[in-house]
Amino acid sequence: MPAKRSILFIILCGHLYAQSQANKTIKFIPVFDQQTIQEGIYISNGNQDSVQFNTLKFYLSGVQLFKKEKKVWAEENSYHLVNVFDPKHYDIKIKDVEFDKINFSLGLDSTINNSGALGGDLDPTTGMYWAWQSGYINVKIEGKYKTRDNKINDFSYHLGGYLFPFVTIQSLELELNNSNTSVIYIDLSLFIQSIDFNNQKDVMSPGSGAVKLSSILVKCFRAKQ
Amino acid sequence: MKKAGVTILILASIGFAFKIKAEFGFKSPDNWPKPAYNFSNNPLADEKVFLGRVLFYDPILSLDSTISCSSCHLSYVGFTHVDHSLSHGIFDRVGTRNSPVLINLAWNKYFMWDGAVNHLDVQALAPISHESEMNEKPEHVLLKLNRSRLYAQLFKNAFEDSAITGERTLKALSQFMLTLVSNNAKYDSVKRGESHFTEQEQHGYDLFRNDCSKCHTEPLFTNGEFENNKLPVDTLLKDEGRFKITGYEKDKYKFKVPTLRNIEFSYPYMHDGRFKTLSQVMEHYTQKSGYANTFTSIDKVDLIAFLLTLSDKNFLFNPDHAYPREILKK
């Protein structure tokens, strides 16, 4: 009998825990104009050139939800590493509340960048940390650009930097439909079309190039396809 | 009753004072500045320090398991690479800077000669990843550690479960390096009133306080800042120092001011190891750079006599800092 009671107690606790943890999901989908981007598959750039993406990872921090301009939820310790090509990491969980707008930052702030070794998504051995000069890589975009005459350029954009004047963290605010799974699209056509591949096929350190591309990338996030 | 109250108050004060001195497991020497390291995020514990020590001496951190931290940071010379102007690492590749000493790191705000690393916890990532040092990916180090029975046990001892993560590995390395405190040189015993300088050492100390202590500030013998000490630029290395990190013109050719503790053993000197002897260093500061060009030859000898009082044999030959033979011999 005591064993039965214990089992019932555990089931009840589990149920209550599940209720308290009930949440919604924000899913990130990469697109190129109207086409969904798939890892390693070429997509037309609309000018007879084409582009493929092999890596698209980014840090997202400071998630807040609003309803009619009133803050209804702010996530504590809000740091996420999103990998849009990995189904285990292409979404984030948010609290189950009514909302019509979301705020977050693309990247990590100076405090986190100065905090030494952290855990979870912020573990500096996830491949999103510069070893030779302290600081997180806020965004990693890697792929290939194929010109109409079949010349292929590999490109790597590792965008980060937290020291003035090369601060790369970007704030973002989106009006978002309230549902169990809300989608944020990342339209990389704007990003790719802003790049001169003859002169800037790689940016892999903090500096003016990383700041410029970060400010363009943040405009690629949108609520509607 | 009143007497008992006073006794309790005195005992409480002693307890409080002890707590301040040994906060989060770290004992700061009396009258030293507050450490820069935030121990509340990584309180020292014997098992974690020991894990860090084993990791420090284990070449598993390098690509081909030939190079450990201690390859370039030998305990008995102040944790630097004695006799090598530029340290060599994996495949006999040679780097571009002199290996710095690892002494009193708890008080350091920046690491590396140009301050590229902003926290002790993430410092080890630089040599692990550098192609001329260990040439290894940190994530691959974790894979190797996770395959090791030895480390499963050591991590379990340190963290109560055997999960091996980047955070735990780096913090354990920090724990060991934070214990590398040198405060038992003759200089320290004089400051504690337990010993006296000779006349020559005292003269050297007076000169030091007048002409050197602005940058090599007591008791750490560094101000922790970046300075341009007017060394001619090496035309091969073309090292611009702090400028590479900040991009500010004013930081060109500035390098981190090193501690002078145990300088007797930590030769060669300067960021590129260009000077093999203290006499050459003295020559630079008194003749070529113009910092102390009124020094006589006796002044120079006396200043060196003072610098030798910064040697701390208790630190250099501390068995708690040495290769953990009982573990790594297997």
XYZ file of C-alpha atoms in Angstrom:
555
model
C 0.000 0.000 0.000
C 2.731 2.544 0.842
C 4.390 1.691 -2.476
C 1.135 2.372 -4.336
C 0.796 5.722 -2.596
C 4.337 6.625 -3.529
C 3.688 5.807 -7.183
C 0.508 7.914 -7.176
C 2.419 10.755 -5.540
C 5.136 10.591 -8.189
C 2.549 10.559 -11.005
C 0.756 13.544 -9.455
C 4.020 15.478 -9.063
C 4.948 14.668 -12.639
C 1.575 15.917 -13.859
C 1.854 19.151 -11.865
C 5.424 19.648 -13.107
C 4.320 19.121 -16.696
C 1.535 21.685 -16.233
C 3.912 24.248 -14.792
C 6.265 23.670 -17.719
C 3.598 23.863 -20.446
C 5.001 26.084 -23.124
C 4.915 27.268 -26.683
C 7.574 27.134 -29.340
C 9.262 29.652 -31.578
C 10.680 27.943 -34.639
C 13.257 29.496 -36.967
C 13.072 28.732 -40.694
C 15.727 29.973 -43.119
C 14.428 31.142 -46.507
C 15.820 32.767 -49.623
C 13.052 35.022 -50.936
C 10.187 32.539 -51.158
C 12.235 29.319 -51.076
C 13.052 27.396 -47.936
C 16.783 26.916 -47.513
C 17.967 23.345 -47.099
C 21.416 22.489 -45.848
C 23.910 22.047 -48.709
C 21.391 22.591 -51.545
C 21.985 25.319 -54.121
C 19.305 27.984 -54.486
C 19.138 30.499 -57.330
C 20.152 34.019 -56.424
C 17.862 35.329 -59.170
C 20.749 36.490 -61.325
C 21.929 33.123 -62.706
C 24.254 32.777 -59.692
C 23.357 30.355 -56.909
C 24.150 29.930 -53.261
C 24.127 27.122 -50.713
C 24.389 27.216 -46.940
C 26.142 24.609 -44.800
C 26.055 26.353 -41.451
C 23.605 28.802 -39.944
C 23.950 29.107 -36.193
C 23.350 32.076 -33.965
C 22.958 33.156 -30.358
C 19.695 34.662 -29.273
C 19.293 36.326 -25.881
C 16.923 38.366 -23.711
C 13.614 36.939 -24.954
C 10.579 39.015 -23.902
C 6.912 38.688 -24.875
C 4.400 41.551 -25.066
C 0.631 41.820 -25.347
C -0.837 45.200 -26.309
C 2.488 46.862 -25.488
C 2.540 45.355 -21.986
C 5.319 42.948 -21.070
C 3.792 39.562 -20.222
C 6.962 37.463 -19.895
C 10.711 37.920 -19.724
C 12.808 34.776 -19.793
C 15.393 34.414 -17.037
C 18.918 33.452 -18.077
C 17.722 33.832 -21.624
C 20.550 32.537 -23.818
C 19.973 30.157 -26.723
C 22.219 28.714 -29.386
C 20.001 28.138 -32.430
C 21.156 25.852 -35.243
C 18.577 26.026 -38.006
C 19.871 22.858 -39.699
C 19.596 20.747 -36.556
C 16.021 19.741 -35.600
C 17.112 19.497 -31.951
C 18.179 23.131 -31.885
C 16.110 25.014 -34.449
C 13.503 26.216 -32.003
C 13.194 27.719 -28.539
C 10.562 27.229 -25.841
C 8.610 30.157 -24.481
C 6.023 30.422 -21.738
C 2.397 29.610 -22.536
C 0.972 33.140 -22.441
C -1.016 35.257 -24.866
C 1.258 37.588 -26.794
C 1.388 39.652 -29.982
C 5.016 40.773 -30.033
C 8.431 39.329 -29.241
C 11.678 41.113 -28.412
C 15.114 39.537 -28.332
C 18.719 40.233 -29.151
C 20.720 38.598 -31.891
C 23.989 37.847 -30.115
C 25.367 38.073 -26.584
C 26.129 41.124 -24.500
C 29.384 42.326 -22.971
C 28.628 40.841 -19.533
C 28.348 37.320 -20.922
C 31.449 37.853 -23.046
C 33.416 38.747 -19.897
C 32.113 35.946 -17.681
C 34.688 33.207 -18.265
C 33.641 29.593 -18.773
C 29.871 29.126 -18.773
C 27.735 26.042 -19.294
C 24.937 24.741 -21.519
C 24.495 26.637 -24.781
C 27.175 29.079 -23.575
C 29.850 26.401 -23.152
C 32.893 27.855 -24.958
C 33.651 24.492 -26.569
C 30.540 24.505 -28.783
C 32.491 26.011 -31.694
C 30.930 29.444 -31.169
C 33.813 30.983 -29.203
C 37.004 32.607 -30.450
C 39.957 30.984 -28.737
C 42.644 33.465 -29.844
C 40.731 36.534 -28.704
C 38.080 36.181 -26.025
C 34.522 36.512 -27.194
C 31.565 34.599 -28.550
C 30.787 34.274 -32.231
C 27.231 35.621 -32.317
C 26.455 34.261 -35.765
C 28.079 31.681 -38.000
C 27.030 31.541 -41.657
C 29.030 29.297 -43.991
C 28.379 28.074 -47.508
C 29.262 28.307 -51.181
C 28.491 30.893 -53.844
C 28.440 29.668 -57.451
C 28.645 32.201 -60.258
C 26.964 31.768 -63.641
C 30.314 30.655 -65.116
C 30.567 27.900 -62.456
C 33.197 29.542 -60.275
C 32.624 28.481 -56.690
C 33.557 30.647 -53.718
C 33.430 29.219 -50.209
C 32.321 31.853 -47.722
C 32.499 32.092 -43.946
C 30.916 34.828 -41.907
C 31.690 34.537 -38.206
C 30.135 37.653 -36.771
C 30.898 38.790 -33.248
C 32.660 41.385 -31.150
C 31.559 43.091 -27.952
C 34.155 45.848 -27.476
C 33.452 49.428 -28.500
C 33.436 50.528 -31.327
C 32.868 47.072 -32.849
C 29.803 45.968 -30.889
C 27.778 43.461 -32.925
C 24.803 42.500 -30.726
C 21.530 43.574 -32.383
C 18.063 44.131 -30.891
C 15.001 42.870 -32.652
C 11.247 43.346 -32.264
C 8.686 41.380 -34.250
C 4.913 41.298 -34.263
C 4.142 37.616 -34.105
C 0.986 35.550 -34.355
C 0.130 33.950 -31.064
C 0.028 30.171 -31.518
C 1.507 27.025 -30.054
C 4.269 27.134 -32.655
C 5.131 30.570 -33.975
C 7.541 30.853 -36.883
C 10.243 33.417 -37.483
C 11.684 33.400 -40.984
C 15.273 34.352 -41.712
C 15.435 35.609 -45.289
C 19.105 35.423 -46.223
C 18.595 36.898 -49.721
C 19.022 40.400 -48.308
C 22.238 39.335 -46.541
C 23.752 37.575 -49.548
C 22.811 40.325 -51.986
C 24.577 42.891 -49.790
C 27.907 41.109 -50.161
C 30.546 41.715 -52.779
C 31.966 38.196 -53.050
C 35.045 39.439 -54.867
C 36.139 41.489 -51.870
C 34.466 40.161 -48.757
C 33.933 36.410 -48.951
C 35.117 35.917 -45.367
C 34.650 37.886 -42.153
C 35.953 35.980 -39.165
C 37.011 38.536 -36.570
C 35.536 41.529 -34.745
C 35.690 44.769 -36.707
C 33.750 47.104 -38.962
C 32.911 44.275 -41.401
C 31.269 42.220 -38.654
C 29.317 45.253 -37.408
C 28.032 46.065 -40.903
C 26.955 42.491 -41.685
C 25.325 42.071 -38.261
C 23.221 45.166 -38.863
C 22.113 43.727 -42.225
C 21.448 40.258 -40.861
C 19.085 41.489 -38.162
C 16.844 42.893 -40.911
C 16.541 39.388 -42.367
C 14.402 38.205 -39.437
C 10.678 38.532 -40.105
C 7.380 37.109 -38.971
C 5.841 36.477 -42.377
C 7.210 34.536 -45.309
C 28.459 38.129 31.623
C 29.973 41.209 30.058
C 33.304 39.375 29.775
C 31.628 36.447 27.991
C 29.989 38.848 25.539
C 33.326 40.445 24.710
C 34.899 37.007 24.217
C 32.143 36.005 21.810
C 32.593 39.266 19.928
C 36.360 38.707 19.636
C 35.856 35.104 18.453
C 33.274 36.250 15.922
C 35.690 38.916 14.650
C 38.452 36.339 14.258
C 36.052 34.054 12.431
C 35.008 36.900 10.141
C 38.614 37.870 9.463
C 39.457 34.254 8.614
C 36.485 34.082 6.285
C 37.659 37.171 4.431
C 41.141 35.745 4.016
C 40.025 32.328 2.810
C 36.938 33.271 0.853
C 35.704 30.567 -1.518
C 38.706 28.420 -0.642
C 41.271 30.993 -1.755
C 43.701 32.448 0.776
C 44.895 35.872 -0.261
C 48.163 37.004 1.372
C 47.798 39.700 4.022
C 47.760 43.273 2.723
C 47.562 42.231 -0.914
C 44.988 43.785 -3.255
C 41.668 42.054 -3.835
C 41.984 39.351 -6.515
C 40.471 40.136 -9.912
C 39.141 36.567 -10.241
C 35.569 36.104 -9.044
C 35.863 33.024 -6.841
C 32.122 32.946 -6.120
C 31.635 31.520 -9.641
C 34.293 28.850 -9.143
C 35.035 28.221 -5.436
C 38.265 26.316 -4.956
C 37.999 22.693 -3.840
C 40.859 20.221 -3.424
C 39.425 17.691 -5.898
C 38.896 20.358 -8.562
C 42.384 21.783 -8.064
C 43.801 18.267 -8.410
C 41.790 17.619 -11.590
C 43.100 20.910 -12.979
C 46.649 19.906 -12.095
C 46.315 16.572 -13.907
C 44.855 18.316 -16.971
C 47.670 20.882 -16.872
C 50.307 18.170 -17.088
C 48.475 15.846 -19.495
C 49.412 16.049 -23.223
C 45.916 14.734 -24.018
C 45.039 18.393 -24.581
C 47.122 18.445 -27.798
C 46.327 16.960 -31.205
C 48.913 14.175 -31.053
C 49.234 13.918 -27.257
C 52.777 15.297 -27.215
C 52.316 18.788 -25.746
C 50.873 19.665 -22.373
C 50.498 23.076 -20.716
C 53.636 22.273 -18.757
C 55.649 21.875 -21.971
C 55.877 25.669 -22.107
C 55.153 26.382 -18.436
C 57.641 24.515 -16.226
C 56.999 24.792 -12.510
C 60.604 25.153 -11.352
C 61.223 28.268 -13.465
C 58.039 30.117 -12.543
C 55.886 28.259 -15.056
C 57.540 29.572 -18.198
C 59.643 28.025 -20.975
C 63.158 28.643 -19.798
C 65.881 29.230 -22.384
C 63.465 29.536 -25.310
C 62.942 33.031 -26.657
C 59.871 31.890 -28.609
C 58.141 28.763 -27.359
C 57.932 25.756 -29.592
C 54.898 23.504 -29.625
C 53.498 20.636 -31.660
C 55.556 19.284 -34.596
C 58.424 21.574 -33.439
C 56.523 24.588 -34.672
C 57.730 27.870 -33.201
C 55.343 30.553 -31.995
C 55.723 34.317 -32.133
C 55.978 35.202 -28.432
C 57.867 34.298 -25.290
C 55.921 32.027 -22.954
C 54.751 34.149 -19.979
C 55.162 33.055 -16.357
C 52.077 31.754 -14.542
C 52.354 33.494 -11.186
C 49.638 35.145 -9.092
C 47.096 34.827 -11.897
C 44.186 35.456 -9.529
C 45.096 39.160 -9.691
C 45.265 39.327 -13.504
C 42.510 41.070 -15.444
C 43.902 40.203 -18.874
C 45.957 37.319 -20.218
C 48.498 36.906 -23.037
C 51.060 39.598 -23.901
C 48.453 41.645 -25.762
C 45.553 40.995 -23.358
C 43.644 39.092 -26.043
C 42.071 36.858 -23.385
C 39.750 38.521 -20.897
C 39.291 35.785 -18.264
C 41.441 33.038 -16.798
C 38.714 30.441 -17.452
C 38.977 30.835 -21.210
C 42.731 31.346 -21.389
C 43.513 27.665 -22.013
C 41.446 27.716 -25.227
C 44.133 29.831 -26.913
C 47.107 27.425 -26.593
C 44.888 24.376 -27.143
C 43.659 25.796 -30.474
C 46.852 27.502 -31.660
C 48.387 25.648 -34.618
C 51.915 26.172 -33.265
C 51.095 25.112 -29.708
C 48.658 22.217 -29.241
C 46.766 22.478 -32.564
C 43.675 20.758 -31.148
C 39.953 21.532 -31.242
C 38.487 22.058 -27.761
C 35.467 19.940 -28.677
C 37.820 17.080 -29.642
C 39.594 17.389 -26.292
C 36.218 16.765 -24.656
C 35.679 13.658 -26.784
C 39.059 12.292 -25.673
C 38.423 13.085 -22.025
C 35.007 11.445 -22.241
C 36.649 8.230 -23.451
C 39.006 8.128 -20.474
C 38.259 6.086 -17.351
C 40.765 8.159 -15.416
C 38.959 11.398 -16.165
C 35.519 9.875 -15.547
C 36.727 9.209 -12.008
C 38.518 12.539 -11.554
C 35.508 14.533 -12.769
C 33.242 12.491 -10.522
C 35.501 13.212 -7.554
C 35.478 16.910 -8.390
C 31.872 17.494 -9.456
C 29.912 14.579 -7.923
C 29.030 13.190 -11.340
C 31.254 12.184 -14.202
C 29.849 14.569 -16.838
C 32.772 16.148 -18.689
C 31.937 19.525 -20.211
C 33.936 22.434 -21.528
C 32.883 24.594 -18.592
C 34.048 22.038 -16.021
C 37.312 21.332 -17.810
C 38.218 24.996 -18.133
C 37.198 25.836 -14.580
C 39.272 22.950 -13.215
C 42.317 24.248 -15.108
C 41.615 27.687 -13.603
C 41.438 26.164 -10.124
C 44.955 24.760 -10.417
C 46.384 27.944 -11.936
C 44.748 30.059 -9.219
C 46.739 28.151 -6.603
C 50.021 29.316 -8.181
C 50.579 32.064 -5.629
C 54.131 33.240 -5.010
C 54.465 35.269 -1.800
C 57.375 33.691 0.059
C 60.424 35.352 -1.412
C 63.009 37.110 0.749
C 61.271 40.374 -0.217
C 58.081 39.079 1.433
C 59.841 38.009 4.600
C 61.390 41.500 4.842
C 57.947 43.037 4.417
C 56.610 40.778 7.163
C 59.446 41.898 9.455
C 60.997 38.427 9.559
C 64.184 39.301 7.696
C 66.327 42.225 6.504
C 67.732 43.324 3.178
C 71.504 43.573 2.891
C 72.829 47.075 2.316
C 73.185 46.300 -1.380
C 69.644 44.917 -1.683
C 68.242 47.913 0.191
C 69.991 50.297 -2.199
C 68.598 48.316 -5.125
C 65.124 48.453 -3.562
C 65.349 52.241 -3.175
C 66.299 52.564 -6.839
C 63.509 50.197 -7.807
C 60.896 52.226 -5.947
C 62.036 55.414 -7.639
C 62.393 54.211 -11.192
C 60.606 50.908 -11.781
C 57.636 50.548 -9.448
C 55.236 52.680 -11.485
C 54.838 49.753 -13.877
C 56.152 46.903 -11.717
C 53.984 47.832 -8.757
C 54.348 46.033 -5.414
C 53.362 43.552 -4.126
C 52.510 41.869 -7.446
C 55.371 43.635 -9.256
C 53.084 44.508 -12.154
C 50.430 47.176 -12.550
C 48.475 44.773 -14.780
C 48.461 47.317 -17.617
C 49.960 47.521 -21.102
C 53.038 49.647 -21.725
C 55.439 50.430 -24.553
C 58.917 50.033 -23.058
C 60.589 51.385 -26.198
C 61.998 48.129 -27.494
C 62.976 48.370 -31.175
C 60.392 46.535 -33.289
C 61.569 43.097 -34.411
C 61.575 43.340 -38.194
C 60.677 39.687 -38.647
C 57.924 39.357 -36.032
C 56.506 42.871 -36.594
C 54.468 42.434 -33.407
C 52.233 45.428 -32.751
C 51.085 44.133 -29.353
C 47.891 45.488 -27.802
C 47.038 47.388 -31.010
C 46.043 44.084 -32.624
C 43.242 43.733 -30.086
C 41.943 47.273 -29.649
C 42.789 48.852 -32.995
C 43.733 52.055 -31.159
C 46.891 53.782 -32.405
C 47.875 54.626 -28.827
C 48.147 50.882 -28.091
C 50.720 50.197 -30.796
C 53.736 48.270 -29.435
C 52.266 48.067 -25.953
C 52.581 44.738 -24.140
C 51.375 43.500 -20.797
C 53.693 44.418 -17.918
C 54.992 41.088 -16.557
C 55.491 40.377 -12.873
C 59.111 40.420 -11.721
C 58.583 37.704 -9.139
C 61.021 34.801 -9.704
C 62.684 36.752 -12.487
C 66.007 35.133 -11.605
C 64.701 31.893 -13.133
C 62.286 33.025 -15.839
C 64.748 34.082 -18.550
C 64.765 34.972 -21.386
C 62.976 38.294 -20.978
C 60.518 40.523 -22.884
C 57.539 39.513 -25.058
C 59.856 38.050 -27.689
C 62.524 36.735 -25.320
C 65.216 38.927 -26.861
C 67.233 39.378 -23.644
C 68.887 36.341 -22.100
C 70.239 38.011 -18.957
C 69.136 40.594 -16.419
C 72.226 42.627 -17.309
C 70.920 42.967 -20.871
C 67.552 44.068 -19.510
C 69.299 46.613 -17.308
C 71.251 47.830 -20.315
C 68.020 48.447 -22.207
C 66.360 50.411 -19.417
C 69.391 52.446 -18.378
C 71.007 53.183 -21.727
C 68.862 52.541 -24.752
C 65.339 53.388 -23.623
C 66.277 56.371 -21.494
C 64.124 55.287 -18.532
C 66.923 55.434 -15.931
C 69.946 56.820 -17.719
C 71.528 58.219 -14.555
C 72.190 54.741 -13.168
C 75.831 53.962 -12.402
C 77.279 50.519 -12.902
C 76.989 49.984 -9.123
C 73.322 50.998 -9.219
C 72.658 48.368 -11.876
C 74.333 45.622 -9.873
C 72.469 46.642 -6.717
C 69.139 46.722 -8.527
C 69.755 43.185 -9.779
C 70.638 42.176 -6.193
C 67.221 43.434 -5.147
C 65.480 41.600 -8.003
C 67.032 38.353 -6.778
C 65.172 38.815 -3.474
C 61.982 38.110 -5.476
C 62.945 34.461 -5.926
C 60.530 32.191 -4.073
C 61.911 28.657 -3.784
C 58.895 27.536 -1.765
C 56.809 28.389 -4.800
C 59.152 26.992 -7.440
C 59.610 23.643 -5.734
C 56.164 23.263 -4.197
C 55.225 19.572 -4.638
C 51.552 20.570 -4.943
C 52.449 22.319 -8.196
C 54.499 19.500 -9.648
C 53.784 16.775 -12.207
C 51.216 14.378 -10.688
C 53.394 11.335 -11.175
C 51.109 9.030 -9.217
C 48.281 9.613 -11.715
C 49.849 10.257 -15.101
C 52.548 7.585 -15.051
C 49.887 5.008 -15.994
